[in-house]
Coordinates of C-alpha atoms in Angstrom, one line a residue:
Chain A
N1 CA 3.4 17.4 -11.7
A2 CA 1.6 15.1 -9.2
G3 CA 1.5 12.0 -11.5
V4 CA -1.2 9.6 -10.5
T5 CA -3.3 10.4 -7.4
Q6 CA -6.0 8.4 -5.6
T7 CA -8.6 9.3 -3.1
P8 CA -9.4 8.3 -0.5
K9 CA -6.3 6.6 1.0
F10 CA -8.2 4.5 3.5
R11 CA -11.9 3.5 3.8
V12 CA -13.9 1.1 5.9
L13 CA -17.3 0.0 4.6
K14 CA -20.0 -2.3 5.9
T15 CA -21.3 -5.1 3.7
G16 CA -23.8 -3.8 1.2
Q17 CA -22.6 -0.2 1.3
S18 CA -21.5 1.6 -1.9
M19 CA -18.5 3.8 -2.6
T20 CA -16.5 5.3 -5.4
L21 CA -12.7 5.5 -5.7
L22 CA -11.3 8.4 -7.6
C23 CA -8.1 8.2 -9.7
A24 CA -6.6 11.3 -11.4
Q25 CA -3.6 11.7 -13.6
D26 CA -2.0 14.9 -14.9
M27 CA 0.3 13.3 -17.6
N28 CA -2.3 13.4 -20.4
H29 CA -2.3 9.7 -20.7
E30 CA -4.8 7.9 -22.8
Y31 CA -4.9 4.6 -20.9
M32 CA -5.9 4.0 -17.3
Y33 CA -6.2 0.9 -15.2
W34 CA -7.6 -0.3 -11.9
Y35 CA -5.9 -3.2 -10.1
R36 CA -6.4 -4.9 -6.8
Q37 CA -3.6 -6.3 -4.7
D38 CA -4.2 -9.2 -2.4
P39 CA -1.6 -11.1 -0.3
G40 CA 0.3 -13.7 -2.3
M41 CA -1.5 -12.9 -5.5
G42 CA 0.3 -9.9 -6.9
L43 CA -1.9 -7.3 -8.7
R44 CA -4.9 -8.3 -10.8
L45 CA -6.5 -6.1 -13.4
I46 CA -10.2 -5.1 -12.7
H47 CA -11.1 -2.7 -15.5
Y48 CA -9.2 -0.5 -17.8
S49 CA -9.9 2.4 -20.2
V50 CA -8.4 3.1 -23.6
G51 CA -9.7 6.7 -23.7
E52 CA -12.3 9.1 -22.6
G53 CA -15.7 7.5 -22.6
T54 CA -14.5 3.9 -23.1
T55 CA -13.9 1.1 -20.6
A56 CA -13.3 -2.6 -20.7
K57 CA -13.2 -5.6 -18.4
G58 CA -10.0 -7.0 -17.0
E59 CA -9.3 -10.2 -15.2
V60 CA -11.6 -9.7 -12.1
P61 CA -14.4 -7.3 -13.0
D62 CA -17.3 -8.8 -11.1
G63 CA -18.8 -6.5 -8.4
Y64 CA -17.1 -3.3 -9.9
N65 CA -18.1 -0.6 -12.3
V66 CA -16.0 2.1 -13.8
S67 CA -16.4 5.4 -15.7
R68 CA -14.1 7.6 -17.6
L69 CA -16.0 10.8 -18.2
K70 CA -12.9 13.0 -18.4
K71 CA -9.6 12.0 -19.8
Q72 CA -7.7 12.7 -16.6
N73 CA -10.1 10.8 -14.2
F74 CA -11.0 7.1 -13.9
L75 CA -13.6 6.2 -11.2
L76 CA -14.0 2.7 -9.7
G77 CA -17.4 2.0 -8.1
L78 CA -18.6 -0.7 -5.7
E79 CA -22.4 -0.8 -5.7
S80 CA -22.8 -3.3 -2.9
A81 CA -19.6 -4.0 -1.1
A82 CA -18.7 -7.5 0.0
P83 CA -16.0 -8.7 2.4
S84 CA -14.2 -10.4 -0.6
Q85 CA -13.6 -6.9 -1.9
T86 CA -11.3 -6.1 1.1
S87 CA -8.1 -5.2 -0.7
V88 CA -5.7 -2.5 -1.7
Y89 CA -6.7 -0.8 -4.9
F90 CA -4.2 0.7 -7.3
C91 CA -4.8 3.0 -10.3
A92 CA -2.3 3.3 -13.1
S93 CA -1.9 5.1 -16.4
S94 CA 0.1 4.8 -19.5
K95 CA 0.6 7.0 -22.6
T96 CA 0.1 4.3 -25.2
S97 CA -1.2 0.7 -25.4
R98 CA 2.2 -0.6 -26.5
G99 CA 3.3 -3.6 -24.4
T100 CA 6.7 -1.9 -24.0
D101 CA 5.2 1.2 -22.4
T102 CA 5.5 1.9 -18.7
Q103 CA 2.5 2.1 -16.4
Y104 CA 2.6 4.8 -13.7
F105 CA 0.9 3.9 -10.4
G106 CA -0.9 5.8 -7.7
P107 CA -0.2 5.4 -4.0
G108 CA -3.2 3.0 -3.5
T109 CA -6.5 2.9 -1.5
R110 CA -6.8 0.4 1.4
L111 CA -10.4 -0.7 1.6
T112 CA -11.8 -2.9 4.4
V113 CA -15.3 -4.3 4.1
L114 CA -16.8 -5.6 7.3
Chain B
G1 CA -2.5 -18.5 -20.1
D2 CA 0.2 -15.9 -19.5
S3 CA 1.7 -16.1 -16.0
V4 CA 4.7 -15.0 -13.9
T5 CA 6.3 -17.0 -11.1
Q6 CA 8.6 -15.5 -8.5
M7 CA 10.5 -17.0 -5.7
E8 CA 8.7 -16.9 -2.4
G9 CA 9.9 -14.6 0.3
P10 CA 10.6 -13.0 2.5
V11 CA 14.3 -12.8 1.5
T12 CA 16.4 -11.5 4.4
L13 CA 19.9 -10.3 3.7
S14 CA 22.6 -8.4 5.5
E15 CA 23.7 -5.0 4.1
E16 CA 26.2 -5.3 1.2
A17 CA 25.1 -8.9 0.4
F18 CA 24.4 -10.1 -3.2
L19 CA 20.8 -10.3 -4.2
T20 CA 19.0 -12.6 -6.6
I21 CA 15.3 -12.8 -7.0
N22 CA 14.2 -15.4 -9.5
C23 CA 11.4 -14.8 -12.0
T24 CA 10.2 -17.1 -14.7
Y25 CA 7.3 -16.5 -17.1
T26 CA 4.9 -18.3 -19.5
A27 CA 3.7 -16.3 -22.4
T28 CA 2.8 -16.8 -26.1
G29 CA 4.4 -14.4 -28.5
Y30 CA 7.0 -11.9 -27.4
P31 CA 6.3 -10.3 -24.1
S32 CA 7.9 -7.3 -22.5
L33 CA 9.3 -7.9 -19.0
F34 CA 9.3 -5.6 -16.0
W35 CA 10.4 -5.3 -12.4
Y36 CA 8.4 -3.0 -10.2
V37 CA 9.3 -2.1 -6.6
Q38 CA 6.9 -1.1 -3.8
Y39 CA 8.4 0.6 -0.8
P40 CA 6.4 0.5 2.4
G41 CA 3.2 2.5 2.3
E42 CA 3.7 3.5 -1.3
G43 CA 2.5 2.6 -4.8
L44 CA 4.5 0.6 -7.4
Q45 CA 7.4 2.2 -9.2
L46 CA 9.0 0.9 -12.3
L47 CA 12.5 -0.4 -11.4
L48 CA 13.7 -1.7 -14.9
K49 CA 12.4 -3.3 -18.0
A50 CA 13.5 -5.3 -21.1
T51 CA 11.5 -5.5 -24.2
K52 CA 13.2 -8.2 -26.3
A53 CA 15.4 -11.3 -25.9
D54 CA 18.9 -10.7 -24.5
D55 CA 18.1 -7.1 -23.5
K56 CA 19.4 -6.1 -20.1
G57 CA 17.5 -3.7 -18.0
S58 CA 19.3 -1.8 -15.3
N59 CA 18.6 1.0 -12.7
K60 CA 19.9 1.9 -9.2
G61 CA 22.4 -0.9 -9.3
F62 CA 19.8 -3.5 -10.1
E63 CA 20.0 -5.6 -13.3
A64 CA 17.9 -8.2 -15.1
T65 CA 18.5 -9.9 -18.4
Y66 CA 15.6 -11.2 -20.7
R67 CA 16.4 -14.9 -21.3
K68 CA 14.0 -16.3 -23.8
E69 CA 15.7 -19.7 -23.8
T70 CA 15.0 -20.2 -20.1
T71 CA 11.9 -17.9 -20.0
S72 CA 13.5 -16.0 -17.1
F73 CA 14.1 -12.4 -15.9
H74 CA 16.0 -12.7 -12.7
L75 CA 16.7 -9.6 -10.6
E76 CA 20.2 -9.1 -9.3
K77 CA 22.1 -6.5 -7.3
G78 CA 25.7 -6.7 -6.2
S79 CA 25.4 -5.0 -2.8
V80 CA 22.1 -4.3 -1.2
Q81 CA 21.4 -1.5 1.2
V82 CA 18.8 -1.1 4.0
S83 CA 16.9 1.3 1.8
D84 CA 16.3 -1.5 -0.8
S85 CA 13.9 -3.2 1.7
A86 CA 10.7 -3.4 -0.3
V87 CA 8.4 -5.7 -2.2
Y88 CA 9.6 -6.6 -5.7
F89 CA 7.2 -7.6 -8.5
C90 CA 8.1 -9.3 -11.7
A91 CA 5.6 -8.6 -14.5
L92 CA 5.0 -8.9 -18.2
T93 CA 2.8 -7.5 -20.9
P94 CA 2.0 -10.5 -23.2
M95 CA 1.3 -8.7 -26.4
E96 CA 2.8 -6.0 -28.5
Y97 CA -0.4 -4.0 -28.1
G98 CA -2.8 -4.2 -25.3
N99 CA -0.8 -2.9 -22.3
K100 CA -2.2 -5.2 -19.6
L101 CA 0.4 -6.2 -17.0
V102 CA 0.4 -9.7 -15.6
F103 CA 2.1 -9.7 -12.2
G104 CA 3.9 -12.3 -10.1
A105 CA 3.0 -12.6 -6.4
G106 CA 5.8 -10.3 -5.3
T107 CA 8.9 -11.0 -3.1
I108 CA 9.5 -9.2 0.1
L109 CA 13.1 -8.2 0.6
R110 CA 14.4 -7.3 4.1
V111 CA 17.9 -5.9 4.4
K112 CA 19.5 -5.8 7.9
S113 CA 22.2 -3.3 8.9

């Protein structure tokens, strides 16, 4: 039982390049989330998904797209990377949408955009 | 809007010292409150949570009590260890449904031997 995994762990991009971050969970969770972590700001929600084939915007969605084609996978895409997107990206999942439910986090992807 | 404010760090303590990390929140309704911990190079792990007023969450010697009257959820531990060195995040989910965490900025804890 691996929990939540993310690939890659590190990536360096040039401005304007594109990439996709992959998140996978093996807990059969319905809900998945993408956050970014920046110094002094905690984590902020980018996009989330309430089930296979459905996605929604979070607090900071601009410049990102997501897809949830399979229940266990949640992809985060950057179509044209910008230096402002340099950050650590975390994926999380939860079984339900109840506010009391625990979110389980992956190990993170450190992205640098030059 | 909903928000979480934590004490700024870093907090540096000697081993076996008492730890308090302050957390206050602003939310409408009845939020659930969480403390997550991030060890160096790792993702976030749930440390403890409380889902209603006066609840006490506890785990690994850490405790926090949901105080609605002071809108606080302070983290405490009686005797810290070097292995407790990490970043601690206070967070809330503002609604009963709609599991979207709102995080504080995080507090770095360094414990010296």
